[in-house]
Short mmCIF file of C-alpha atoms and ligand atoms in Angstrom, two decimals:
data_model
loop_
_atom_site.label_atom_id
_atom_site.label_comp_id
_atom_site.label_asym_id
_atom_site.label_seq_id
_atom_site.Cartn_x
_atom_site.Cartn_y
_atom_site.Cartn_z
CA MET A 735 30.42 47.12 37.45
CA GLU A 736 27.97 45.78 35.18
CA ASN A 737 28.29 45.67 31.39
CA PRO A 738 27.64 49.27 30.17
CA LEU A 739 24.04 49.54 28.30
CA ILE A 740 24.63 51.29 24.76
CA ILE A 741 21.35 51.77 23.16
CA ALA A 742 20.99 53.18 19.45
CA ASN A 743 17.91 55.21 18.45
CA TRP A 744 17.82 55.85 15.07
CA LYS A 745 14.84 57.73 15.28
CA MET A 746 13.46 58.72 11.54
CA LYS A 747 16.69 59.48 10.33
CA LEU A 748 17.40 56.60 7.92
CA ASN A 749 15.55 55.28 4.86
CA ALA A 750 15.12 51.36 4.61
CA SER A 751 18.49 50.75 2.90
CA ASP A 752 20.56 52.75 4.84
CA SER A 753 19.16 51.30 7.86
CA LEU A 754 19.72 47.78 6.74
CA ASP A 755 23.25 48.59 5.65
CA LEU A 756 23.99 50.36 9.06
CA ALA A 757 22.83 47.00 10.70
CA LYS A 758 24.92 45.10 8.61
CA ARG A 759 27.97 46.98 9.40
CA VAL A 760 27.27 47.24 13.28
CA LYS A 761 26.90 43.61 13.14
CA LYS A 762 30.06 42.95 11.47
CA ALA A 763 32.08 45.02 14.13
CA SER A 764 30.15 43.13 16.96
CA ALA A 765 32.60 40.54 17.85
CA LYS A 766 34.60 43.33 19.49
CA TYR A 767 31.37 44.42 21.79
CA ASN A 768 31.87 41.95 24.64
CA GLY A 769 31.43 43.34 27.76
CA VAL A 770 29.17 45.92 26.54
CA GLU A 771 25.36 45.44 25.85
CA VAL A 772 24.45 47.02 22.69
CA VAL A 773 20.85 47.46 21.51
CA LEU A 774 19.74 48.95 18.08
CA CYS A 775 16.27 50.87 17.82
CA PRO A 776 15.42 51.11 13.86
CA SER A 777 11.99 52.37 12.81
CA PHE A 778 9.12 49.59 12.85
CA THR A 779 9.33 49.29 9.17
CA GLU A 780 12.84 47.79 9.31
CA ILE A 781 12.39 45.88 12.85
CA ALA A 782 11.78 42.28 11.01
CA GLN A 783 14.72 42.87 8.67
CA VAL A 784 17.19 44.21 11.57
CA ASN A 785 16.34 41.27 13.58
CA GLU A 786 17.34 38.82 10.85
CA ILE A 787 20.82 40.51 10.30
CA ILE A 788 21.59 40.57 13.82
CA LYS A 789 20.46 37.38 14.63
CA GLY A 790 23.55 35.18 15.96
CA SER A 791 25.23 38.05 17.49
CA ASN A 792 25.45 39.67 20.77
CA ILE A 793 23.54 42.76 19.67
CA LYS A 794 19.86 43.18 20.83
CA LEU A 795 16.75 44.74 19.21
CA GLY A 796 14.96 47.41 20.42
CA ALA A 797 11.92 49.36 19.58
CA GLN A 798 11.06 53.22 19.52
CA ASP A 799 7.65 53.09 20.76
CA CYS A 800 4.79 50.69 21.23
CA PHE A 801 0.88 50.85 21.90
CA TRP A 802 -0.25 50.18 25.44
CA GLU A 803 -2.87 47.28 24.53
CA GLU A 804 -1.88 43.93 23.08
CA GLN A 805 -4.65 43.84 20.55
CA GLY A 806 -7.79 45.63 19.23
CA SER A 807 -9.04 48.35 17.17
CA PHE A 808 -6.27 50.62 17.27
CA THR A 809 -5.42 51.79 13.75
CA GLY A 810 -1.93 52.44 12.98
CA GLU A 811 -0.48 51.30 16.01
CA ILE A 812 1.99 48.39 16.97
CA SER A 813 1.37 46.02 19.58
CA PRO A 814 4.16 45.14 21.90
CA LYS A 815 3.30 41.38 21.54
CA SER A 816 4.09 42.04 17.69
CA LEU A 817 7.29 43.62 18.29
CA GLN A 818 8.13 40.46 20.67
CA ASP A 819 7.56 38.04 17.39
CA TYR A 820 10.66 39.85 16.34
CA ASP A 821 12.42 39.45 19.30
CA VAL A 822 12.25 42.94 20.63
CA LYS A 823 13.78 43.01 23.85
CA TYR A 824 13.71 46.86 24.89
CA VAL A 825 11.09 49.59 23.98
CA LEU A 826 11.74 53.12 24.32
CA VAL A 827 8.91 54.95 26.01
CA GLY A 828 7.85 58.64 26.61
CA HIS A 829 10.62 59.91 24.27
CA SER A 830 10.57 63.88 24.65
CA GLU A 831 9.87 63.96 20.75
CA ARG A 832 7.06 61.93 21.35
CA ARG A 833 5.74 64.01 24.42
CA GLN A 834 6.39 66.84 22.37
CA ASN A 835 5.40 66.42 18.86
CA LEU A 836 2.67 63.60 19.48
CA GLY A 837 1.08 64.88 22.74
CA GLU A 838 2.05 61.61 24.41
CA THR A 839 0.67 61.92 28.07
CA GLU A 840 2.12 60.63 31.44
CA GLU A 841 -1.00 58.57 31.78
CA MET A 842 -0.23 56.72 28.20
CA ILE A 843 3.40 56.34 28.93
CA HIS A 844 2.30 54.74 32.63
CA LYS A 845 0.10 52.06 30.55
CA LYS A 846 2.93 51.45 28.09
CA VAL A 847 5.34 50.93 30.72
CA ARG A 848 2.87 48.58 32.69
CA LEU A 849 2.03 46.47 29.59
CA LEU A 850 5.76 45.88 28.74
CA LEU A 851 6.32 44.71 32.07
CA THR A 852 3.76 42.10 32.02
CA ILE A 853 5.38 40.73 28.79
CA ASP A 854 8.86 40.81 29.57
CA ILE A 855 9.93 43.43 27.47
CA THR A 856 12.16 46.04 29.29
CA PRO A 857 10.85 49.47 29.04
CA VAL A 858 13.34 52.36 28.75
CA LEU A 859 11.70 55.12 30.20
CA CYS A 860 13.01 58.49 28.98
CA ILE A 861 12.65 61.70 31.15
CA GLY A 862 14.30 65.18 31.10
CA GLU A 863 13.43 68.84 31.48
CA THR A 864 13.40 71.49 28.80
CA PHE A 865 15.25 74.59 28.72
CA GLU A 866 12.57 76.82 30.15
CA GLU A 867 11.93 74.23 32.98
CA ARG A 868 15.46 74.32 33.81
CA GLN A 869 15.77 77.91 33.66
CA ASP A 870 12.67 78.13 35.83
CA GLY A 871 14.29 76.01 38.61
CA LEU A 872 11.91 73.00 37.76
CA LYS A 873 14.20 70.61 36.65
CA ASP A 874 13.84 68.35 40.01
CA VAL A 875 10.08 68.78 40.03
CA VAL A 876 9.74 67.69 36.56
CA LEU A 877 11.81 64.68 36.78
CA THR A 878 9.88 63.53 40.01
CA ARG A 879 6.45 64.05 38.31
CA GLN A 880 7.58 62.12 35.26
CA LEU A 881 9.01 59.31 37.17
CA HIS A 882 6.09 59.13 39.62
CA ASN A 883 3.46 59.33 36.89
CA ALA A 884 5.30 56.37 34.80
CA PHE A 885 5.95 54.20 37.75
CA ASN A 886 3.39 54.49 40.35
CA GLY A 887 1.69 51.62 41.49
CA LEU A 888 3.84 49.16 39.36
CA TRP A 889 5.28 46.11 40.91
CA LEU A 890 8.50 44.43 39.50
CA ASN A 891 8.62 40.88 39.46
CA LYS A 892 12.20 39.07 39.88
CA SER A 893 12.89 38.92 36.18
CA ASP A 894 11.39 42.49 35.47
CA ARG A 895 13.99 44.96 34.20
CA LEU A 896 13.54 48.79 33.89
CA VAL A 897 15.70 51.33 32.39
CA VAL A 898 15.51 55.07 33.22
CA ALA A 899 16.94 57.32 30.50
CA TYR A 900 17.72 60.88 31.81
CA GLU A 901 17.92 63.15 28.60
CA PRO A 902 17.77 66.73 29.16
CA VAL A 903 15.55 68.05 26.25
CA TRP A 904 17.62 70.96 25.32
CA VAL A 905 20.93 68.88 24.78
CA ILE A 906 19.32 66.55 22.51
CA GLY A 907 20.64 66.99 19.12
CA SER A 908 22.38 70.08 20.35
CA GLY A 909 26.00 68.73 20.26
CA GLN A 910 26.56 70.12 23.81
CA ASP A 911 28.98 68.22 26.43
CA ILE A 912 27.22 68.46 29.80
CA ASP A 913 29.32 68.57 32.97
CA PRO A 914 29.65 65.25 34.01
CA ASP A 915 29.17 66.22 37.46
CA GLU A 916 25.64 67.75 37.14
CA ILE A 917 24.97 64.42 35.16
CA GLU A 918 26.04 62.32 38.26
CA HIS A 919 24.17 64.56 40.67
CA THR A 920 20.93 64.28 38.43
CA HIS A 921 21.32 60.45 38.12
CA GLN A 922 21.71 60.33 42.25
CA ILE A 923 18.52 62.54 42.34
CA ILE A 924 16.61 59.69 39.86
CA ARG A 925 17.99 56.80 41.87
CA GLN A 926 16.75 58.37 45.19
CA LEU A 927 13.34 58.99 43.63
CA LEU A 928 13.10 55.14 42.49
CA TYR A 929 14.07 54.11 46.00
CA ASP A 930 10.61 55.99 46.79
CA LEU A 931 8.97 53.88 44.58
CA PHE A 932 10.54 50.53 44.60
CA GLU A 933 12.22 48.32 47.37
CA ASP A 934 15.98 49.09 47.65
CA ARG A 935 17.12 45.71 46.49
CA VAL A 936 14.91 45.98 43.20
CA VAL A 937 16.46 49.51 42.28
CA ASP A 938 19.89 48.12 42.93
CA GLU A 939 19.50 44.91 40.82
CA GLN A 940 16.82 45.54 38.47
CA VAL A 941 16.91 49.16 37.14
CA LYS A 942 19.53 50.90 35.20
CA ILE A 943 19.99 54.66 34.90
CA ILE A 944 21.43 55.86 31.69
CA TYR A 945 22.09 59.11 30.35
CA GLY A 946 21.15 60.46 26.64
CA GLY A 947 21.93 64.01 24.79
CA SER A 948 24.41 64.30 22.37
CA VAL A 949 26.71 61.72 23.35
CA ASP A 950 29.54 60.65 20.92
CA SER A 951 32.94 59.18 21.23
CA GLU A 952 34.66 62.14 22.43
CA ASN A 953 32.24 62.64 25.17
CA ILE A 954 31.06 59.55 26.40
CA ALA A 955 34.12 58.49 28.67
CA GLN A 956 33.47 61.28 30.87
CA TYR A 957 29.75 60.35 31.56
CA ILE A 958 30.08 56.78 31.85
CA ALA A 959 33.11 57.03 34.18
CA ARG A 960 30.76 57.59 36.69
CA PRO A 961 29.73 54.20 38.21
CA ILE A 962 26.12 55.69 38.55
CA VAL A 963 25.77 56.10 34.77
CA GLN A 964 25.24 52.74 33.67
CA GLY A 965 25.00 53.39 29.84
CA VAL A 966 23.86 55.85 27.25
CA LEU A 967 21.29 56.24 24.78
CA VAL A 968 22.78 57.79 21.47
CA GLY A 969 20.91 59.47 18.67
CA GLY A 970 23.04 60.94 16.03
CA ALA A 971 26.33 59.27 16.69
CA SER A 972 24.60 56.15 16.35
CA LEU A 973 23.84 56.53 12.62
CA ASP A 974 27.53 55.85 11.51
CA ALA A 975 28.92 52.32 12.26
CA THR A 976 32.41 53.39 12.46
CA HIS A 977 31.50 56.33 15.05
CA PHE A 978 29.17 54.16 17.05
CA SER A 979 31.74 51.15 17.30
CA THR A 980 34.27 54.01 18.65
CA ILE A 981 31.70 54.83 21.15
CA ILE A 982 31.37 51.32 22.41
CA ALA A 983 35.22 50.99 22.41
CA GLN A 984 35.36 53.81 24.77
CA ALA A 985 32.69 52.30 27.05
CA LYS A 986 34.74 48.92 27.27
CA LYS A 987 38.11 50.91 27.85
CA LEU A 988 36.29 51.87 31.43
P1 13P B 1422 21.09 62.89 20.14
O1 13P B 1422 22.49 61.80 20.65
O2 13P B 1422 21.13 62.95 18.57
O3 13P B 1422 21.23 64.08 20.99
O4 13P B 1422 19.88 62.27 20.36
C1 13P B 1422 19.66 61.81 21.95
C2 13P B 1422 18.19 61.30 22.15
O5 13P B 1422 17.39 61.89 21.61
C3 13P B 1422 18.53 59.64 21.93
O6 13P B 1422 16.92 59.12 22.53
#
């Protein structure tokens, strides 16, 4: 099995000094992270300093969002080109918190994914159904629509990588464990949908599907024990260096 991908999404939860302190602690523990690909996504304001802190380690840097143009009159936005200047390798796109709170549309998400691929940053497309959509039996419809609208018409070159993070909106921040059978089944559906969009070989070799939603050191093993779950996107449990390192240790055991 390929190395599991563990992405920490710090959201807007830490002030500057706490972010830098956490980055230092994670870096200190990182000698033990071989065999796992670890990515930290701090706020934009700490990107440059976190990059300096993790330099020389095997930790990679990610961002929580970006704009869909490289340059121009877009007040307040962040160019993925600028992120690249700070060695950002991954960018989260279409997180449900942005879809819900900022009105991020599927068209915007598509444009962000497209641009990131052209500049060799790996997009981490976040998809997932709300509780109401699930209750109404619309989960598969929602996942299909989100995936198609994000990736339709895109072409992956050999060096391009994509990550799809399945994050059921109702599980985020809830502390709930989800039945791993259901996660596995949903990942299978996502993989099938990807086969409709890209060549089989591209899906098998260049796309990873990971899970996010209240992942912690207690439940991670049951998710990533399923080979189709190729990693996790961690929110709350990534904010404490010791807990985060325990998550990584659990991932390594498998
Ligand atoms: P929690 O791990 O806090 O549920 O957050 C998940 C998430 O939204 C990661 O992007």
